[in-house]
Amino acid sequence: MSGSKGTDLLSADDRNHSRYRKALSPAFSTRGLQAQEPHIIVYVEKLISRLKGIAESQLPVDMVKWYDLTTFDLIGDLAFGQSFGGLDSSEYHYWVSTIFNFVKVVPFLKLKDAYPVVLPLLMAVLPKKFLETHKRQVQYAKETVHKRLDDKAAYGRGDFMDSMLRHRGEKDGLSDEELEVNATLLIFAGSETTATLLSGVTYWLLKSPEALAKVTAEIRTIPTEAEINRYNVTNQLPYMHACIEEALRLYPPLPSGPQRRAVVPCQISGYDIPPGTKVSVHQSAAYWSPINFHDPQSFIPERWLPDARNDPSSPFFSDKRDVLQPFSVGPRNCIGKNLAYAEIRMILARVLWNFDMELCQESQAWKDQRTYILWDKPPLMCKLKLRT
C-alpha cells in the first residue's frame, strides 16, 4: 500500500519474505490465536450488540457494512494497537474508505509493469484528491505505528506488532518503514477479505433456505452463546465449515488469485513459460468450472461433507476439492489463514445463533458484481429478527 518496493510481505524477495514471515509467524501460531481470542471477542460482542439494536428497530441492515466495520476494527487493533472506531460510530474511518477507493485504481496502476511508458499518463489522470488522500493514509499509518511503539504498556498484548517487534534492533529485525508497510498490508489483507467472505456466505445461505435451516440448527445446538467464543467449539461444526468452503468456492475474496513469477523456463498445462513471466490461477474460473466441480454455479455445501467424498454414487464424488486454494499454496501462502477461519466461524456462528435472517428484495441479485482486485460489493440488505 505504501513504502519502497519489496518492503512488504507480498512484494519482498525470497530473503526478505522469509525474514518478514519469521517475524510474523508467532502471531499466527496456535498460541498466537489463543492470545488474540479476547481481542476478537470484544469486537464480535460489539457487532452483536449493534445488530440487536437494529433488529429491535425492525429496519433493514446492510450486512456488508457491519462485517466491514467489525473486521477493520479488529485487525486495526491487532496491527496498529487501536481500532478504527467503526462499530462505535457506525461509519467508515477515512483510512478504511481510502482502501476501498485504492482497490479500484490498482488494476490501472498494474499497467505500468507491462507498459512503463504509460505511468506519466496514469499519474496525470488520477484525481489529485486521490493522491492527497493516499498520502494522508500513509501518514496515518506511520503515526499510528509509532504511537504503538511508544506505548510500553502495550508490549506483550499478543498482537501483530508484538510479533514484529520481537527482534527489533537485531540484524534481521524489521525497520520502521517495514513495520509501517507490513502493518498496513495486514489490515488490508486481513480485513476486507474476511468481511467479503462473511458477506458471501450470508448471501448464499439466505438464497438457500434448506442450507440456512441446517446450519442454523447445527449452531443452535451449542447451549450458550459464550461457548461460541471458543475456537475449539466453532471448529467442530461440520456443516457450517462446509458452508464456508462452498462460499469460498462461489465467492472467493480474491477472485483473480495472487501472482508468481517464473524464475526458470518451465511448462504449465502444456504451455512453455519463459523466465520472468507472471503467472497465476484465476480462482473464479477454476472454482466455477464443470471440469473441477459438479453443478459449479450452485451453492451445495454437501459437496464438502464426508458422505460426498466417500460415496462413489454421490454426484460430487469426483469433485476436485484440492482445486479450492483461496489462501494460495506454498511458502507464500496467506499467513493469516487460521486467523481468518477463526474470525469467520465465530462471527457467522454468533450472528446465526442470535438472529433469524431474511434477504431484502433489493439484494436478491447481490452476487452480480464487478471485480477489480477484490469484489466491488453493493450493500447486502437483510432483515434481522431476534431468535424465538
XYZ file of C-alpha atoms in Angstrom:
388
model
C 0.000 0.000 0.000
C 2.960 2.292 0.613
C 6.694 2.276 1.051
C 9.541 1.134 -1.163
C 9.035 -1.795 -3.494
C 9.931 -5.017 -1.722
C 9.377 -3.798 1.846
C 6.183 -5.798 2.394
C 5.287 -9.468 2.682
C 3.736 -9.601 -0.805
C 6.437 -7.955 -2.912
C 9.585 -8.927 -0.981
C 12.350 -11.031 -2.499
C 12.867 -14.504 -1.039
C 15.325 -13.407 1.653
C 13.194 -10.558 2.975
C 9.997 -12.559 2.603
C 11.493 -15.231 4.847
C 12.514 -12.537 7.347
C 9.041 -10.961 7.407
C 7.351 -14.336 7.643
C 9.583 -15.346 10.551
C 8.759 -12.102 12.355
C 5.012 -12.594 11.921
C 4.746 -16.353 12.441
C 4.292 -16.231 16.244
C 1.208 -14.019 15.829
C -0.453 -16.616 13.610
C 0.526 -19.720 15.556
C -1.920 -21.650 17.737
C -0.559 -19.838 20.782
C -0.889 -16.517 18.966
C -4.534 -17.200 18.125
C -5.227 -18.067 21.753
C -3.700 -14.750 22.820
C -5.814 -12.863 20.278
C -9.089 -14.583 21.167
C -10.051 -11.974 23.825
C -9.468 -9.159 21.307
C -11.687 -10.874 18.743
C -14.459 -11.427 21.290
C -14.536 -7.699 22.140
C -15.413 -6.735 18.566
C -17.788 -9.626 17.953
C -19.683 -8.617 21.119
C -19.913 -5.054 19.796
C -21.207 -6.292 16.448
C -23.921 -8.434 18.027
C -24.948 -5.589 20.338
C -25.297 -3.162 17.424
C -27.212 -5.707 15.326
C -29.604 -6.369 18.210
C -30.411 -2.673 18.310
C -31.112 -2.655 14.578
C -33.239 -5.814 14.852
C -35.355 -4.196 17.558
C -35.890 -1.160 15.310
C -37.135 -3.512 12.547
C -35.104 -1.549 9.992
C -33.192 -3.342 7.202
C -29.449 -3.674 7.771
C -26.539 -3.650 5.338
C -24.506 -6.675 6.434
C -21.603 -5.753 4.138
C -21.090 -2.548 6.079
C -21.310 -4.171 9.518
C -18.973 -7.008 8.596
C -16.515 -4.416 7.235
C -16.709 -2.292 10.374
C -16.099 -5.357 12.545
C -13.127 -6.795 10.691
C -11.404 -3.439 10.171
C -11.840 -2.522 13.850
C -10.465 -5.887 14.913
C -7.489 -6.090 12.560
C -6.727 -2.407 13.126
C -6.445 -3.192 16.825
C -4.212 -6.217 16.209
C -1.961 -4.443 13.673
C -1.891 -0.801 14.842
C -2.786 -1.246 18.505
C -6.028 0.721 18.144
C -9.294 0.170 16.305
C -10.813 2.471 13.706
C -13.886 3.029 15.885
C -16.306 1.948 13.173
C -18.532 -0.190 15.387
C -18.896 2.736 17.796
C -19.551 5.426 15.181
C -21.424 3.237 12.649
C -19.288 4.905 9.977
C -16.179 4.064 7.967
C -12.957 5.704 9.136
C -11.434 7.787 6.317
C -8.425 5.425 6.262
C -10.743 2.498 5.512
C -12.668 4.418 2.844
C -9.366 5.208 1.140
C -8.610 1.496 0.868
C -11.900 0.884 -0.952
C -11.039 3.630 -3.456
C -7.463 2.392 -3.832
C -8.671 -1.094 -4.793
C -10.443 0.333 -7.846
C -7.262 2.062 -9.036
C -4.884 -0.900 -8.643
C -5.782 -2.633 -11.955
C -4.885 0.558 -13.819
C -1.638 1.006 -11.888
C -0.658 -2.542 -12.862
C -0.453 -1.359 -16.464
C 2.808 0.368 -15.607
C 4.503 -3.000 -15.017
C 3.829 -4.090 -18.605
C 3.956 -0.629 -20.161
C 6.165 1.714 -18.077
C 5.669 4.458 -20.637
C 2.036 4.889 -19.528
C 2.960 5.783 -15.916
C 3.082 9.567 -16.509
C -0.329 9.364 -18.188
C -1.787 7.346 -15.313
C -0.465 9.818 -12.761
C -1.921 12.673 -14.792
C -5.429 11.207 -14.929
C -5.595 10.115 -11.287
C -7.644 12.646 -9.335
C -5.462 14.946 -7.266
C -7.763 14.308 -4.306
C -6.991 10.575 -4.503
C -3.227 11.149 -4.373
C -3.586 13.561 -1.453
C -5.839 11.135 0.421
C -3.364 8.304 -0.140
C -0.543 10.438 1.290
C -2.739 11.142 4.304
C -3.358 7.414 4.678
C 0.381 6.655 4.629
C 0.992 9.360 7.226
C -1.755 7.948 9.457
C -0.152 4.504 9.301
C 3.234 5.950 10.207
C 1.891 7.955 13.149
C -0.233 5.091 14.479
C 2.595 2.554 14.292
C 4.924 4.907 16.154
C 2.254 5.593 18.753
C 2.082 1.834 19.324
C 5.894 1.630 19.502
C 5.967 4.366 22.147
C 3.282 2.692 24.262
C 5.388 0.479 26.518
C 2.278 -0.698 28.376
C 1.041 -2.345 25.153
C 4.055 -4.626 24.882
C 3.068 -8.234 25.489
C -0.591 -7.829 24.439
C -0.177 -10.620 21.874
C -0.989 -8.610 18.740
C 0.742 -8.494 15.338
C 3.022 -5.655 16.390
C 4.249 -7.650 19.371
C 5.349 -10.341 16.972
C 7.010 -7.958 14.518
C 8.891 -6.204 17.333
C 10.336 -9.436 18.692
C 13.724 -8.945 17.010
C 13.708 -5.154 16.779
C 17.244 -3.767 16.799
C 18.780 -7.085 15.784
C 20.288 -7.917 12.391
C 17.085 -9.421 10.986
C 14.723 -7.098 12.833
C 12.215 -5.011 10.894
C 12.953 -1.358 10.174
C 10.421 1.362 10.952
C 9.373 1.520 7.291
C 8.938 -2.259 7.175
C 6.794 -2.141 10.317
C 4.582 0.580 8.833
C 4.130 -1.083 5.450
C 3.530 -4.587 6.778
C 1.075 -3.382 9.428
C -0.848 -1.597 6.660
C -0.746 -4.697 4.454
C -2.046 -6.901 7.270
C -5.018 -4.587 7.767
C -5.805 -4.514 4.058
C -5.370 -8.271 3.567
C -6.921 -9.360 6.853
C -9.997 -7.135 6.987
C -11.601 -6.690 3.599
C -11.131 -10.318 2.547
C -12.686 -11.684 5.753
C -15.627 -9.287 5.521
C -16.081 -10.261 1.878
C -16.325 -13.963 2.697
C -18.755 -13.275 5.559
C -20.914 -11.260 3.157
C -20.741 -14.017 0.560
C -21.645 -16.874 2.887
C -24.503 -14.809 4.348
C -25.895 -14.105 0.877
C -25.681 -17.695 -0.315
C -27.254 -19.037 2.866
C -30.149 -16.600 2.603
C -30.641 -17.704 -1.010
C -30.609 -21.377 0.079
C -33.350 -21.963 2.701
C -32.530 -25.637 3.309
C -28.842 -24.932 3.901
C -29.724 -21.982 6.141
C -32.048 -24.154 8.233
C -29.400 -26.883 8.582
C -26.547 -24.618 9.589
C -28.730 -22.603 11.979
C -29.927 -25.793 13.676
C -26.336 -27.022 13.985
C -25.132 -23.760 15.527
C -28.053 -23.591 17.946
C -27.142 -26.975 19.404
C -24.451 -25.012 21.251
C -26.069 -24.465 24.671
C -24.763 -20.987 25.468
C -23.600 -18.062 23.398
C -20.418 -17.805 25.462
C -19.287 -21.195 24.183
C -19.349 -19.916 20.594
C -16.465 -17.620 21.530
C -14.142 -20.620 21.804
C -12.241 -21.738 18.709
C -12.365 -25.373 19.762
C -16.177 -25.196 19.700
C -16.798 -23.444 16.378
C -14.276 -25.607 14.540
C -16.364 -28.679 15.452
C -19.367 -27.647 13.339
C -19.001 -29.662 10.102
C -21.986 -28.257 8.249
C -21.016 -24.660 8.999
C -17.496 -25.425 7.779
C -18.968 -26.924 4.586
C -20.993 -23.728 4.064
C -17.851 -21.622 4.471
C -15.914 -23.782 1.985
C -18.741 -23.576 -0.539
C -18.884 -19.784 -0.152
C -15.115 -19.611 -0.694
C -15.643 -21.576 -3.910
C -18.521 -19.492 -5.269
C -17.296 -16.142 -3.958
C -13.507 -16.224 -3.430
C -12.452 -12.962 -1.741
C -9.531 -12.621 -4.180
C -11.153 -13.743 -7.448
C -8.108 -13.285 -9.675
C -5.585 -15.024 -7.410
C -2.069 -13.909 -6.404
C 0.705 -13.764 -8.998
C 4.026 -15.598 -9.024
C 6.953 -15.080 -11.386
C 8.663 -17.924 -13.251
C 12.402 -17.805 -12.481
C 13.425 -20.575 -14.897
C 11.901 -21.959 -18.114
C 9.023 -24.284 -17.239
C 5.846 -25.860 -18.541
C 2.390 -25.227 -17.091
C -0.560 -27.162 -18.509
C 1.451 -27.878 -21.638
C 2.425 -24.250 -22.247
C 6.083 -23.174 -22.365
C 6.615 -20.392 -19.827
C 9.781 -18.277 -20.254
C 11.631 -16.846 -17.225
C 10.202 -13.600 -15.884
C 6.620 -14.422 -16.864
C 3.987 -13.616 -14.251
C 1.555 -16.480 -13.725
C -1.495 -17.002 -11.571
C -4.594 -19.176 -11.252
C -7.790 -17.203 -11.723
C -9.716 -18.547 -8.769
C -13.221 -17.815 -10.010
C -12.540 -19.526 -13.338
C -11.122 -22.608 -11.617
C -13.835 -22.858 -8.965
C -16.751 -22.327 -11.348
C -15.540 -24.785 -13.973
C -17.526 -28.014 -14.571
C -14.149 -29.648 -15.174
C -13.498 -29.328 -11.437
C -16.921 -29.295 -9.762
C -20.318 -30.848 -10.434
C -23.074 -28.233 -10.784
C -20.491 -25.500 -10.188
C -22.843 -22.497 -10.192
C -25.000 -23.824 -7.337
C -24.455 -23.410 -3.598
C -24.302 -27.001 -2.320
C -22.399 -27.327 0.992
C -22.983 -31.093 0.974
C -20.207 -31.500 -1.603
C -17.705 -30.856 1.231
C -19.123 -33.429 3.668
C -17.616 -36.926 4.161
C -20.577 -38.677 2.501
C -19.910 -36.914 -0.805
C -16.184 -37.619 -0.567
C -16.572 -41.313 0.239
C -19.678 -42.426 -1.669
C -18.986 -43.242 -5.355
C -22.702 -42.833 -6.096
C -22.655 -39.184 -4.970
C -22.743 -36.690 -7.867
C -19.983 -34.800 -6.012
C -17.692 -37.809 -5.521
C -15.401 -36.747 -8.380
C -15.234 -33.072 -7.429
C -11.611 -31.886 -7.460
C -11.712 -30.372 -3.999
C -7.974 -29.711 -3.905
C -8.532 -27.093 -6.596
C -10.003 -24.852 -3.889
C -6.997 -22.899 -2.596
C -8.341 -19.457 -1.649
C -5.353 -18.840 0.638
C -2.872 -19.941 -2.059
C -0.225 -22.637 -1.534
C 3.490 -22.942 -0.901
C 5.871 -20.698 1.053
C 3.973 -17.552 0.029
C 0.515 -18.718 1.015
C -1.630 -16.500 3.231
C -0.058 -16.378 6.679
C -3.403 -15.358 8.201
C -5.411 -18.392 7.081
C -6.034 -19.776 10.581
C -6.984 -16.370 11.984
C -9.374 -15.778 9.075
C -11.134 -19.090 9.660
C -11.349 -18.387 13.399
C -12.930 -14.965 12.799
C -15.342 -16.215 10.152
C -16.543 -19.144 12.259
C -17.039 -17.065 15.386
C -18.800 -14.159 13.658
C -21.050 -16.314 11.470
C -21.961 -18.587 14.375
C -22.760 -15.658 16.673
C -24.932 -13.977 14.026
C -26.929 -17.126 13.227
C -27.180 -18.117 16.904
C -28.805 -14.759 17.692
C -30.862 -13.858 14.633
C -33.331 -15.193 12.117
C -32.398 -13.534 8.816
C -34.155 -12.714 5.560
C -32.756 -11.236 2.351
C -34.404 -7.992 1.226
C -35.774 -7.784 -2.295
C -33.200 -5.218 -3.449
C -30.356 -7.656 -2.669
C -31.735 -10.753 -4.391
C -29.201 -10.370 -7.240
C -26.360 -9.230 -4.953
C -23.855 -11.695 -6.433
C -23.788 -9.860 -9.787
C -20.775 -7.650 -9.121
C -17.730 -6.131 -10.755
C -14.262 -7.128 -9.654
C -11.080 -5.086 -9.520
C -8.525 -6.947 -7.419
C -11.419 -7.546 -4.998
C -15.186 -7.588 -5.401
C -16.955 -4.241 -5.624
C -19.651 -5.194 -3.129
C -23.012 -3.394 -3.109
C -24.999 -3.246 0.138
C -26.334 -6.612 1.319
C -29.681 -5.580 2.748
C -31.217 -8.018 5.231
C -33.994 -8.148 7.795
C -32.982 -9.372 11.239
C -35.245 -10.767 13.917
C -34.088 -11.909 17.338
C -34.377 -15.690 17.514
C -37.507 -17.020 19.163
